[in-house]
Amino acid sequence: IENLVPPFPADVVTAFGDGEPYRILTTQPFSIVRLIFNVDRQPFTDRRVRHAVAYALDRRDIAERVTHAPDVVIGSAGVIPPESPWYAKVKEYPFDPVRAKRLLDEAGLVDRDGDGLRELPNGEKLVLDLLADPASQDAQLVIAQLKAVGLALRFLPGDPKTRTELQRRREFTLTLTSHIGVGGDPDFLRRWFAGEVFNAFEFGNAIRSPEFERLAEEQVRELDVGSRRELVARMQHVLADELPTLPLYHRRFYYLYDPAKWDRWFNTAGGIMNGISLLENKRAFLAR
């Protein structure tokens, strides 16, 4: 489709502008950049530590530094993006390093030798492995911000195949992933935690919550939209409290096109297929 230039960074939008003869179409923010905690590995078996990481990260600062976008969308602790019709307002984690430090102290992760970095309760040095893309700018910012509250991270770069396999086998402590597919039907929340992912980058999720499992099974069988919306909202509240994954922010995609050649491009409600924020929808060629 030669009239549609593939997605480009927000910087190009600023530099290029939105004037004659071209137009820029901005998608809904249905991609996601997020941390996944291995809730079965120390120290993330302790919910307080997961909460502490959330408070320690200035997610808006990370998003703005990486994307340079003027309209960054900070992730909800309930995972579903704020612009989705299924979004529910849940407990949030504003940037609060003082609170993060207090939670880490309560969890027994204390700097005992005065070097600025915390140790495990048994006195061993605490170093967290962060699995991420080798070129990830987000990873470097996460490492720097967590060091400010005394958490030492060791960067473990891995190619996509290696990362997805380690995530699938849950052989990681903390991983940073970026993928699309969070704008569609909210059943993706159940699929993530039931191992039925559509996208390999979604691997690695786990939650130890009978309540979440019950709600997830109920919503997939519920036919009434209003009742299902309530169930999905309750799932988001559980996720926000348990915090098995921390969404940092959501990305928009920017497309350039010439309206003189074709002017029917549009955002598909909920994204395409399983919630992918792309514009290549055949419906654009149908009369509307």
PDB file of C-alpha atoms in Angstrom:
ATOM      1  CA  ILE A   1       0.000   0.000   0.000  1.00  0.00           C
ATOM      2  CA  GLU A   2       2.350   2.645  -1.316  1.00  0.00           C
ATOM      3  CA  ASN A   3       0.302   5.586  -0.065  1.00  0.00           C
ATOM      4  CA  LEU A   4       0.890   4.636   3.572  1.00  0.00           C
ATOM      5  CA  VAL A   5       4.366   5.178   5.004  1.00  0.00           C
ATOM      6  CA  PRO A   6       5.140   2.616   7.771  1.00  0.00           C
ATOM      7  CA  PRO A   7       5.128   3.728  11.415  1.00  0.00           C
ATOM      8  CA  PHE A   8       7.827   6.207  12.401  1.00  0.00           C
ATOM      9  CA  PRO A   9       8.912   7.853  15.690  1.00  0.00           C
ATOM     10  CA  ALA A  10       7.236  10.863  17.255  1.00  0.00           C
ATOM     11  CA  ASP A  11      10.350  12.921  16.457  1.00  0.00           C
ATOM     12  CA  VAL A  12       9.492  12.651  12.768  1.00  0.00           C
ATOM     13  CA  VAL A  13       6.008  13.987  13.431  1.00  0.00           C
ATOM     14  CA  THR A  14       7.497  17.063  15.088  1.00  0.00           C
ATOM     15  CA  ALA A  15      10.075  17.596  12.353  1.00  0.00           C
ATOM     16  CA  PHE A  16       7.782  16.865   9.427  1.00  0.00           C
ATOM     17  CA  GLY A  17       4.660  18.564  10.676  1.00  0.00           C
ATOM     18  CA  ASP A  18       1.158  17.812   9.483  1.00  0.00           C
ATOM     19  CA  GLY A  19       0.774  20.095   6.477  1.00  0.00           C
ATOM     20  CA  GLU A  20       0.228  19.954   2.747  1.00  0.00           C
ATOM     21  CA  PRO A  21       0.283  17.700   0.917  1.00  0.00           C
ATOM     22  CA  TYR A  22       0.566  15.004   3.573  1.00  0.00           C
ATOM     23  CA  ARG A  23      -1.316  14.021   6.694  1.00  0.00           C
ATOM     24  CA  ILE A  24      -0.281  12.090   9.798  1.00  0.00           C
ATOM     25  CA  LEU A  25      -2.594   9.526  11.334  1.00  0.00           C
ATOM     26  CA  THR A  26      -1.939   8.575  14.950  1.00  0.00           C
ATOM     27  CA  THR A  27      -3.064   5.211  16.255  1.00  0.00           C
ATOM     28  CA  GLN A  28      -4.531   4.381  19.629  1.00  0.00           C
ATOM     29  CA  PRO A  29      -1.911   3.455  22.260  1.00  0.00           C
ATOM     30  CA  PHE A  30      -2.453  -0.289  22.091  1.00  0.00           C
ATOM     31  CA  SER A  31       1.159  -1.437  22.302  1.00  0.00           C
ATOM     32  CA  ILE A  32       2.822  -1.841  25.681  1.00  0.00           C
ATOM     33  CA  VAL A  33       6.220  -1.626  27.362  1.00  0.00           C
ATOM     34  CA  ARG A  34       6.186  -3.491  30.676  1.00  0.00           C
ATOM     35  CA  LEU A  35       8.163  -5.266  33.358  1.00  0.00           C
ATOM     36  CA  ILE A  36       7.305  -8.861  34.218  1.00  0.00           C
ATOM     37  CA  PHE A  37       8.119 -10.048  37.736  1.00  0.00           C
ATOM     38  CA  ASN A  38       8.819 -13.714  38.306  1.00  0.00           C
ATOM     39  CA  VAL A  39       6.542 -14.068  41.321  1.00  0.00           C
ATOM     40  CA  ASP A  40       8.093 -17.467  42.081  1.00  0.00           C
ATOM     41  CA  ARG A  41      11.621 -16.121  42.559  1.00  0.00           C
ATOM     42  CA  GLN A  42      13.059 -14.097  45.414  1.00  0.00           C
ATOM     43  CA  PRO A  43      12.681 -11.264  46.106  1.00  0.00           C
ATOM     44  CA  PHE A  44       9.566 -10.903  43.943  1.00  0.00           C
ATOM     45  CA  THR A  45       7.702 -13.561  45.863  1.00  0.00           C
ATOM     46  CA  ASP A  46       7.088 -10.664  48.261  1.00  0.00           C
ATOM     47  CA  ARG A  47       4.386  -8.354  46.908  1.00  0.00           C
ATOM     48  CA  ARG A  48       5.918  -5.427  48.795  1.00  0.00           C
ATOM     49  CA  VAL A  49       9.018  -5.637  46.624  1.00  0.00           C
ATOM     50  CA  ARG A  50       6.932  -5.562  43.450  1.00  0.00           C
ATOM     51  CA  HIS A  51       5.088  -2.531  44.782  1.00  0.00           C
ATOM     52  CA  ALA A  52       8.388  -0.884  45.713  1.00  0.00           C
ATOM     53  CA  VAL A  53       9.691  -1.231  42.159  1.00  0.00           C
ATOM     54  CA  ALA A  54       6.511   0.422  40.869  1.00  0.00           C
ATOM     55  CA  TYR A  55       6.900   3.386  43.231  1.00  0.00           C
ATOM     56  CA  ALA A  56      10.608   3.699  42.439  1.00  0.00           C
ATOM     57  CA  LEU A  57      10.108   4.177  38.703  1.00  0.00           C
ATOM     58  CA  ASP A  58       9.238   7.526  37.160  1.00  0.00           C
ATOM     59  CA  ARG A  59       7.359   5.950  34.280  1.00  0.00           C
ATOM     60  CA  ARG A  60       6.410   9.247  32.658  1.00  0.00           C
ATOM     61  CA  ASP A  61      10.047  10.295  32.584  1.00  0.00           C
ATOM     62  CA  ILE A  62      11.036   6.970  31.019  1.00  0.00           C
ATOM     63  CA  ALA A  63       8.318   7.218  28.376  1.00  0.00           C
ATOM     64  CA  GLU A  64       9.151  10.789  27.437  1.00  0.00           C
ATOM     65  CA  ARG A  65      12.891  10.133  27.255  1.00  0.00           C
ATOM     66  CA  VAL A  66      12.479   7.072  25.045  1.00  0.00           C
ATOM     67  CA  THR A  67       9.594   8.075  22.770  1.00  0.00           C
ATOM     68  CA  HIS A  68       9.895  11.898  22.760  1.00  0.00           C
ATOM     69  CA  ALA A  69       6.137  11.819  22.250  1.00  0.00           C
ATOM     70  CA  PRO A  70       4.082  14.809  23.420  1.00  0.00           C
ATOM     71  CA  ASP A  71       1.174  12.619  24.499  1.00  0.00           C
ATOM     72  CA  VAL A  72       2.677   9.670  26.355  1.00  0.00           C
ATOM     73  CA  VAL A  73       0.224   7.239  27.939  1.00  0.00           C
ATOM     74  CA  ILE A  74       1.368   5.839  31.277  1.00  0.00           C
ATOM     75  CA  GLY A  75       0.395   2.233  31.826  1.00  0.00           C
ATOM     76  CA  SER A  76      -2.351   1.196  34.205  1.00  0.00           C
ATOM     77  CA  ALA A  77      -1.494  -1.308  36.926  1.00  0.00           C
ATOM     78  CA  GLY A  78      -4.581  -3.165  35.703  1.00  0.00           C
ATOM     79  CA  VAL A  79      -2.797  -3.646  32.345  1.00  0.00           C
ATOM     80  CA  ILE A  80      -5.667  -2.641  30.025  1.00  0.00           C
ATOM     81  CA  PRO A  81      -4.766   0.683  28.325  1.00  0.00           C
ATOM     82  CA  PRO A  82      -6.619   3.810  29.482  1.00  0.00           C
ATOM     83  CA  GLU A  83      -8.106   4.425  26.017  1.00  0.00           C
ATOM     84  CA  SER A  84      -9.662   0.955  25.833  1.00  0.00           C
ATOM     85  CA  PRO A  85     -13.428   0.749  26.474  1.00  0.00           C
ATOM     86  CA  TRP A  86     -12.620  -2.058  28.942  1.00  0.00           C
ATOM     87  CA  TYR A  87     -10.317   0.087  31.073  1.00  0.00           C
ATOM     88  CA  ALA A  88     -11.150   0.379  34.769  1.00  0.00           C
ATOM     89  CA  LYS A  89      -9.572   2.892  37.131  1.00  0.00           C
ATOM     90  CA  VAL A  90      -7.533   0.933  39.655  1.00  0.00           C
ATOM     91  CA  LYS A  91      -4.896   1.459  42.313  1.00  0.00           C
ATOM     92  CA  GLU A  92      -1.936   3.297  40.863  1.00  0.00           C
ATOM     93  CA  TYR A  93       1.709   3.701  41.803  1.00  0.00           C
ATOM     94  CA  PRO A  94       2.873   7.310  41.413  1.00  0.00           C
ATOM     95  CA  PHE A  95       6.578   8.022  41.464  1.00  0.00           C
ATOM     96  CA  ASP A  96       7.449   7.959  45.170  1.00  0.00           C
ATOM     97  CA  PRO A  97      11.018   6.799  45.940  1.00  0.00           C
ATOM     98  CA  VAL A  98      10.571   7.463  49.665  1.00  0.00           C
ATOM     99  CA  ARG A  99       7.681   5.023  49.797  1.00  0.00           C
ATOM    100  CA  ALA A 100       9.643   2.557  47.669  1.00  0.00           C
ATOM    101  CA  LYS A 101      12.529   2.615  50.145  1.00  0.00           C
ATOM    102  CA  ARG A 102      10.186   2.102  53.079  1.00  0.00           C
ATOM    103  CA  LEU A 103       8.591  -0.952  51.448  1.00  0.00           C
ATOM    104  CA  LEU A 104      11.997  -2.440  50.682  1.00  0.00           C
ATOM    105  CA  ASP A 105      13.039  -1.919  54.306  1.00  0.00           C
ATOM    106  CA  GLU A 106       9.845  -3.639  55.474  1.00  0.00           C
ATOM    107  CA  ALA A 107      10.605  -6.571  53.169  1.00  0.00           C
ATOM    108  CA  GLY A 108      13.993  -7.004  54.833  1.00  0.00           C
ATOM    109  CA  LEU A 109      16.031  -5.671  51.916  1.00  0.00           C
ATOM    110  CA  VAL A 110      18.316  -3.282  53.760  1.00  0.00           C
ATOM    111  CA  ASP A 111      21.659  -1.639  53.010  1.00  0.00           C
ATOM    112  CA  ARG A 112      23.656  -3.136  55.881  1.00  0.00           C
ATOM    113  CA  ASP A 113      27.163  -2.182  54.805  1.00  0.00           C
ATOM    114  CA  GLY A 114      26.464   1.418  53.820  1.00  0.00           C
ATOM    115  CA  ASP A 115      27.485   1.111  50.168  1.00  0.00           C
ATOM    116  CA  GLY A 116      24.130   2.396  48.900  1.00  0.00           C
ATOM    117  CA  LEU A 117      22.925  -1.011  47.718  1.00  0.00           C
ATOM    118  CA  ARG A 118      20.661  -3.396  49.551  1.00  0.00           C
ATOM    119  CA  GLU A 119      21.353  -6.897  50.802  1.00  0.00           C
ATOM    120  CA  LEU A 120      19.089  -9.891  51.280  1.00  0.00           C
ATOM    121  CA  PRO A 121      17.893 -10.687  54.820  1.00  0.00           C
ATOM    122  CA  ASN A 122      20.715 -13.255  55.116  1.00  0.00           C
ATOM    123  CA  GLY A 123      23.295 -10.554  54.377  1.00  0.00           C
ATOM    124  CA  GLU A 124      24.076 -11.617  50.799  1.00  0.00           C
ATOM    125  CA  LYS A 125      24.391  -8.861  48.210  1.00  0.00           C
ATOM    126  CA  LEU A 126      21.168  -8.443  46.243  1.00  0.00           C
ATOM    127  CA  VAL A 127      21.651  -8.231  42.480  1.00  0.00           C
ATOM    128  CA  LEU A 128      18.594  -8.552  40.240  1.00  0.00           C
ATOM    129  CA  ASP A 129      18.935  -9.816  36.685  1.00  0.00           C
ATOM    130  CA  LEU A 130      17.045  -7.761  34.096  1.00  0.00           C
ATOM    131  CA  LEU A 131      16.387  -9.616  30.848  1.00  0.00           C
ATOM    132  CA  ALA A 132      15.821  -7.224  27.935  1.00  0.00           C
ATOM    133  CA  ASP A 133      16.588  -6.367  24.338  1.00  0.00           C
ATOM    134  CA  PRO A 134      20.283  -5.430  23.917  1.00  0.00           C
ATOM    135  CA  ALA A 135      19.349  -2.026  22.448  1.00  0.00           C
ATOM    136  CA  SER A 136      16.663  -1.210  24.995  1.00  0.00           C
ATOM    137  CA  GLN A 137      16.795   2.402  26.147  1.00  0.00           C
ATOM    138  CA  ASP A 138      14.058   1.652  28.671  1.00  0.00           C
ATOM    139  CA  ALA A 139      16.256  -0.941  30.372  1.00  0.00           C
ATOM    140  CA  GLN A 140      19.048   1.518  31.059  1.00  0.00           C
ATOM    141  CA  LEU A 141      16.627   4.025  32.587  1.00  0.00           C
ATOM    142  CA  VAL A 142      14.998   1.334  34.744  1.00  0.00           C
ATOM    143  CA  ILE A 143      18.423   0.248  36.002  1.00  0.00           C
ATOM    144  CA  ALA A 144      19.397   3.820  36.897  1.00  0.00           C
ATOM    145  CA  GLN A 145      16.135   4.623  38.679  1.00  0.00           C
ATOM    146  CA  LEU A 146      16.099   1.416  40.724  1.00  0.00           C
ATOM    147  CA  LYS A 147      19.713   1.956  41.759  1.00  0.00           C
ATOM    148  CA  ALA A 148      18.550   5.247  43.306  1.00  0.00           C
ATOM    149  CA  VAL A 149      16.493   3.257  45.855  1.00  0.00           C
ATOM    150  CA  GLY A 150      19.298   0.773  46.500  1.00  0.00           C
ATOM    151  CA  LEU A 151      18.414  -2.003  44.062  1.00  0.00           C
ATOM    152  CA  ALA A 152      21.302  -3.257  41.936  1.00  0.00           C
ATOM    153  CA  LEU A 153      20.339  -4.656  38.528  1.00  0.00           C
ATOM    154  CA  ARG A 154      22.506  -6.714  36.205  1.00  0.00           C
ATOM    155  CA  PHE A 155      21.580  -6.198  32.555  1.00  0.00           C
ATOM    156  CA  LEU A 156      21.095  -9.495  30.694  1.00  0.00           C
ATOM    157  CA  PRO A 157      20.746  -8.704  26.980  1.00  0.00           C
ATOM    158  CA  GLY A 158      19.177 -11.339  24.796  1.00  0.00           C
ATOM    159  CA  ASP A 159      17.983 -11.663  21.214  1.00  0.00           C
ATOM    160  CA  PRO A 160      14.212 -12.110  20.681  1.00  0.00           C
ATOM    161  CA  LYS A 161      14.373 -15.900  20.379  1.00  0.00           C
ATOM    162  CA  THR A 162      16.414 -16.258  23.568  1.00  0.00           C
ATOM    163  CA  ARG A 163      14.235 -13.863  25.523  1.00  0.00           C
ATOM    164  CA  THR A 164      10.953 -15.454  24.520  1.00  0.00           C
ATOM    165  CA  GLU A 165      12.250 -18.935  25.340  1.00  0.00           C
ATOM    166  CA  LEU A 166      13.490 -17.857  28.773  1.00  0.00           C
ATOM    167  CA  GLN A 167      10.179 -16.128  29.395  1.00  0.00           C
ATOM    168  CA  ARG A 168       8.234 -19.180  28.247  1.00  0.00           C
ATOM    169  CA  ARG A 169      10.182 -21.407  30.662  1.00  0.00           C
ATOM    170  CA  ARG A 170      10.030 -18.674  33.342  1.00  0.00           C
ATOM    171  CA  GLU A 171      13.797 -18.804  33.754  1.00  0.00           C
ATOM    172  CA  PHE A 172      14.243 -15.160  34.647  1.00  0.00           C
ATOM    173  CA  THR A 173      13.905 -12.857  37.640  1.00  0.00           C
ATOM    174  CA  LEU A 174      12.799  -9.621  36.006  1.00  0.00           C
ATOM    175  CA  THR A 175      12.213  -9.022  32.323  1.00  0.00           C
ATOM    176  CA  LEU A 176      11.409  -5.973  30.230  1.00  0.00           C
ATOM    177  CA  THR A 177       9.275  -6.618  27.185  1.00  0.00           C
ATOM    178  CA  SER A 178       7.596  -4.540  24.502  1.00  0.00           C
ATOM    179  CA  HIS A 179       4.813  -5.830  22.279  1.00  0.00           C
ATOM    180  CA  ILE A 180       1.470  -5.107  20.661  1.00  0.00           C
ATOM    181  CA  GLY A 181      -1.914  -6.723  21.211  1.00  0.00           C
ATOM    182  CA  VAL A 182      -3.477  -5.096  24.287  1.00  0.00           C
ATOM    183  CA  GLY A 183      -6.280  -3.183  22.629  1.00  0.00           C
ATOM    184  CA  GLY A 184      -8.704  -5.946  21.767  1.00  0.00           C
ATOM    185  CA  ASP A 185     -10.991  -8.206  23.731  1.00  0.00           C
ATOM    186  CA  PRO A 186     -10.000  -8.209  27.436  1.00  0.00           C
ATOM    187  CA  ASP A 187      -9.818 -11.999  27.462  1.00  0.00           C
ATOM    188  CA  PHE A 188      -6.140 -11.441  26.682  1.00  0.00           C
ATOM    189  CA  LEU A 189      -5.693 -11.038  30.453  1.00  0.00           C
ATOM    190  CA  ARG A 190      -6.869 -14.599  30.994  1.00  0.00           C
ATOM    191  CA  ARG A 191      -4.762 -15.875  28.101  1.00  0.00           C
ATOM    192  CA  TRP A 192      -1.591 -14.286  29.462  1.00  0.00           C
ATOM    193  CA  PHE A 193      -1.906 -16.064  32.761  1.00  0.00           C
ATOM    194  CA  ALA A 194      -3.241 -19.317  31.302  1.00  0.00           C
ATOM    195  CA  GLY A 195      -0.321 -19.702  28.897  1.00  0.00           C
ATOM    196  CA  GLU A 196      -2.463 -19.172  25.784  1.00  0.00           C
ATOM    197  CA  VAL A 197      -0.631 -16.122  24.440  1.00  0.00           C
ATOM    198  CA  PHE A 198      -0.923 -15.027  20.804  1.00  0.00           C
ATOM    199  CA  ASN A 199       2.379 -13.157  20.807  1.00  0.00           C
ATOM    200  CA  ALA A 200       5.617 -14.823  21.927  1.00  0.00           C
ATOM    201  CA  PHE A 201       6.689 -11.629  23.726  1.00  0.00           C
ATOM    202  CA  GLU A 202       3.698 -12.099  26.053  1.00  0.00           C
ATOM    203  CA  PHE A 203       5.264 -15.182  27.667  1.00  0.00           C
ATOM    204  CA  GLY A 204       6.435 -15.144  31.286  1.00  0.00           C
ATOM    205  CA  ASN A 205       3.313 -14.076  33.144  1.00  0.00           C
ATOM    206  CA  ALA A 206       2.151 -15.776  36.337  1.00  0.00           C
ATOM    207  CA  ILE A 207      -0.167 -14.828  39.152  1.00  0.00           C
ATOM    208  CA  ARG A 208      -0.963 -16.760  42.319  1.00  0.00           C
ATOM    209  CA  SER A 209      -4.550 -15.617  42.822  1.00  0.00           C
ATOM    210  CA  PRO A 210      -7.544 -17.963  42.974  1.00  0.00           C
ATOM    211  CA  GLU A 211      -9.767 -14.871  42.781  1.00  0.00           C
ATOM    212  CA  PHE A 212      -8.215 -13.791  39.483  1.00  0.00           C
ATOM    213  CA  GLU A 213      -8.538 -17.303  38.058  1.00  0.00           C
ATOM    214  CA  ARG A 214     -12.205 -17.463  39.056  1.00  0.00           C
ATOM    215  CA  LEU A 215     -12.988 -14.059  37.563  1.00  0.00           C
ATOM    216  CA  ALA A 216     -11.078 -14.892  34.378  1.00  0.00           C
ATOM    217  CA  GLU A 217     -13.114 -18.058  33.832  1.00  0.00           C
ATOM    218  CA  GLU A 218     -16.392 -16.311  34.640  1.00  0.00           C
ATOM    219  CA  GLN A 219     -15.853 -13.430  32.214  1.00  0.00           C
ATOM    220  CA  VAL A 220     -15.072 -15.713  29.287  1.00  0.00           C
ATOM    221  CA  ARG A 221     -18.489 -17.403  29.715  1.00  0.00           C
ATOM    222  CA  GLU A 222     -20.490 -14.255  30.472  1.00  0.00           C
ATOM    223  CA  LEU A 223     -22.712 -13.136  27.573  1.00  0.00           C
ATOM    224  CA  ASP A 224     -24.090  -9.946  29.097  1.00  0.00           C
ATOM    225  CA  VAL A 225     -21.716  -7.092  28.202  1.00  0.00           C
ATOM    226  CA  GLY A 226     -22.423  -5.090  31.342  1.00  0.00           C
ATOM    227  CA  SER A 227     -21.880  -8.052  33.657  1.00  0.00           C
ATOM    228  CA  ARG A 228     -18.727  -9.014  31.801  1.00  0.00           C
ATOM    229  CA  ARG A 229     -17.423  -5.464  32.073  1.00  0.00           C
ATOM    230  CA  GLU A 230     -17.796  -5.690  35.860  1.00  0.00           C
ATOM    231  CA  LEU A 231     -15.889  -8.978  35.953  1.00  0.00           C
ATOM    232  CA  VAL A 232     -13.078  -7.582  33.796  1.00  0.00           C
ATOM    233  CA  ALA A 233     -12.884  -4.517  36.033  1.00  0.00           C
ATOM    234  CA  ARG A 234     -12.485  -6.769  39.086  1.00  0.00           C
ATOM    235  CA  MET A 235      -9.710  -8.666  37.273  1.00  0.00           C
ATOM    236  CA  GLN A 236      -7.901  -5.382  36.755  1.00  0.00           C
ATOM    237  CA  HIS A 237      -8.202  -4.539  40.448  1.00  0.00           C
ATOM    238  CA  VAL A 238      -6.630  -7.897  41.371  1.00  0.00           C
ATOM    239  CA  LEU A 239      -3.796  -7.329  38.904  1.00  0.00           C
ATOM    240  CA  ALA A 240      -3.179  -3.832  40.254  1.00  0.00           C
ATOM    241  CA  ASP A 241      -2.884  -5.166  43.790  1.00  0.00           C
ATOM    242  CA  GLU A 242      -0.888  -8.328  43.066  1.00  0.00           C
ATOM    243  CA  LEU A 243       1.187  -6.580  40.382  1.00  0.00           C
ATOM    244  CA  PRO A 244       2.682  -9.582  38.543  1.00  0.00           C
ATOM    245  CA  THR A 245       3.504  -7.194  35.698  1.00  0.00           C
ATOM    246  CA  LEU A 246       4.064  -3.437  35.684  1.00  0.00           C
ATOM    247  CA  PRO A 247       3.091  -1.560  32.503  1.00  0.00           C
ATOM    248  CA  LEU A 248       5.487   1.343  32.025  1.00  0.00           C
ATOM    249  CA  TYR A 249       3.743   3.041  29.132  1.00  0.00           C
ATOM    250  CA  HIS A 250       1.849   2.512  25.885  1.00  0.00           C
ATOM    251  CA  ARG A 251       3.143   3.483  22.467  1.00  0.00           C
ATOM    252  CA  ARG A 252       1.255   5.109  19.639  1.00  0.00           C
ATOM    253  CA  PHE A 253       2.176   4.535  15.994  1.00  0.00           C
ATOM    254  CA  TYR A 254       2.386   7.391  13.508  1.00  0.00           C
ATOM    255  CA  TYR A 255       1.669   6.956   9.795  1.00  0.00           C
ATOM    256  CA  LEU A 256       2.230   9.404   6.933  1.00  0.00           C
ATOM    257  CA  TYR A 257      -0.132   9.445   3.954  1.00  0.00           C
ATOM    258  CA  ASP A 258      -1.159  11.592   0.986  1.00  0.00           C
ATOM    259  CA  PRO A 259      -4.921  12.286   1.167  1.00  0.00           C
ATOM    260  CA  ALA A 260      -4.988  13.191  -2.521  1.00  0.00           C
ATOM    261  CA  LYS A 261      -4.180   9.568  -3.340  1.00  0.00           C
ATOM    262  CA  TRP A 262      -6.152   7.887  -0.548  1.00  0.00           C
ATOM    263  CA  ASP A 263      -7.969   9.367   2.415  1.00  0.00           C
ATOM    264  CA  ARG A 264      -9.906   6.493   3.980  1.00  0.00           C
ATOM    265  CA  TRP A 265      -7.373   5.345   6.554  1.00  0.00           C
ATOM    266  CA  PHE A 266      -8.895   4.941  10.001  1.00  0.00           C
ATOM    267  CA  ASN A 267      -8.245   3.453  13.426  1.00  0.00           C
ATOM    268  CA  THR A 268     -10.015   0.141  13.827  1.00  0.00           C
ATOM    269  CA  ALA A 269     -11.903   0.066  17.125  1.00  0.00           C
ATOM    270  CA  GLY A 270      -9.907  -2.122  19.500  1.00  0.00           C
ATOM    271  CA  GLY A 271      -7.174  -2.672  16.928  1.00  0.00           C
ATOM    272  CA  ILE A 272      -6.886  -5.425  14.335  1.00  0.00           C
ATOM    273  CA  MET A 273      -7.030  -9.172  15.082  1.00  0.00           C
ATOM    274  CA  ASN A 274      -6.188  -9.540  18.792  1.00  0.00           C
ATOM    275  CA  GLY A 275      -5.871  -5.817  19.452  1.00  0.00           C
ATOM    276  CA  ILE A 276      -2.988  -4.753  17.218  1.00  0.00           C
ATOM    277  CA  SER A 277      -2.879  -1.000  16.583  1.00  0.00           C
ATOM    278  CA  LEU A 278      -2.241  -1.142  12.830  1.00  0.00           C
ATOM    279  CA  LEU A 279      -4.135   0.504   9.977  1.00  0.00           C
ATOM    280  CA  GLU A 280      -3.982  -2.163   7.254  1.00  0.00           C
ATOM    281  CA  ASN A 281      -7.671  -3.027   7.532  1.00  0.00           C
ATOM    282  CA  LYS A 282      -9.436  -4.183   4.335  1.00  0.00           C
ATOM    283  CA  ARG A 283     -12.526  -2.303   5.478  1.00  0.00           C
ATOM    284  CA  ALA A 284     -10.778   0.878   4.379  1.00  0.00           C
ATOM    285  CA  PHE A 285     -11.549  -0.175   0.788  1.00  0.00           C
ATOM    286  CA  LEU A 286     -15.263  -0.584   1.441  1.00  0.00           C
ATOM    287  CA  ALA A 287     -17.764   2.197   0.916  1.00  0.00           C
ATOM    288  CA  ARG A 288     -18.729   3.819   4.195  1.00  0.00           C
TER     289      ARG A 288
END
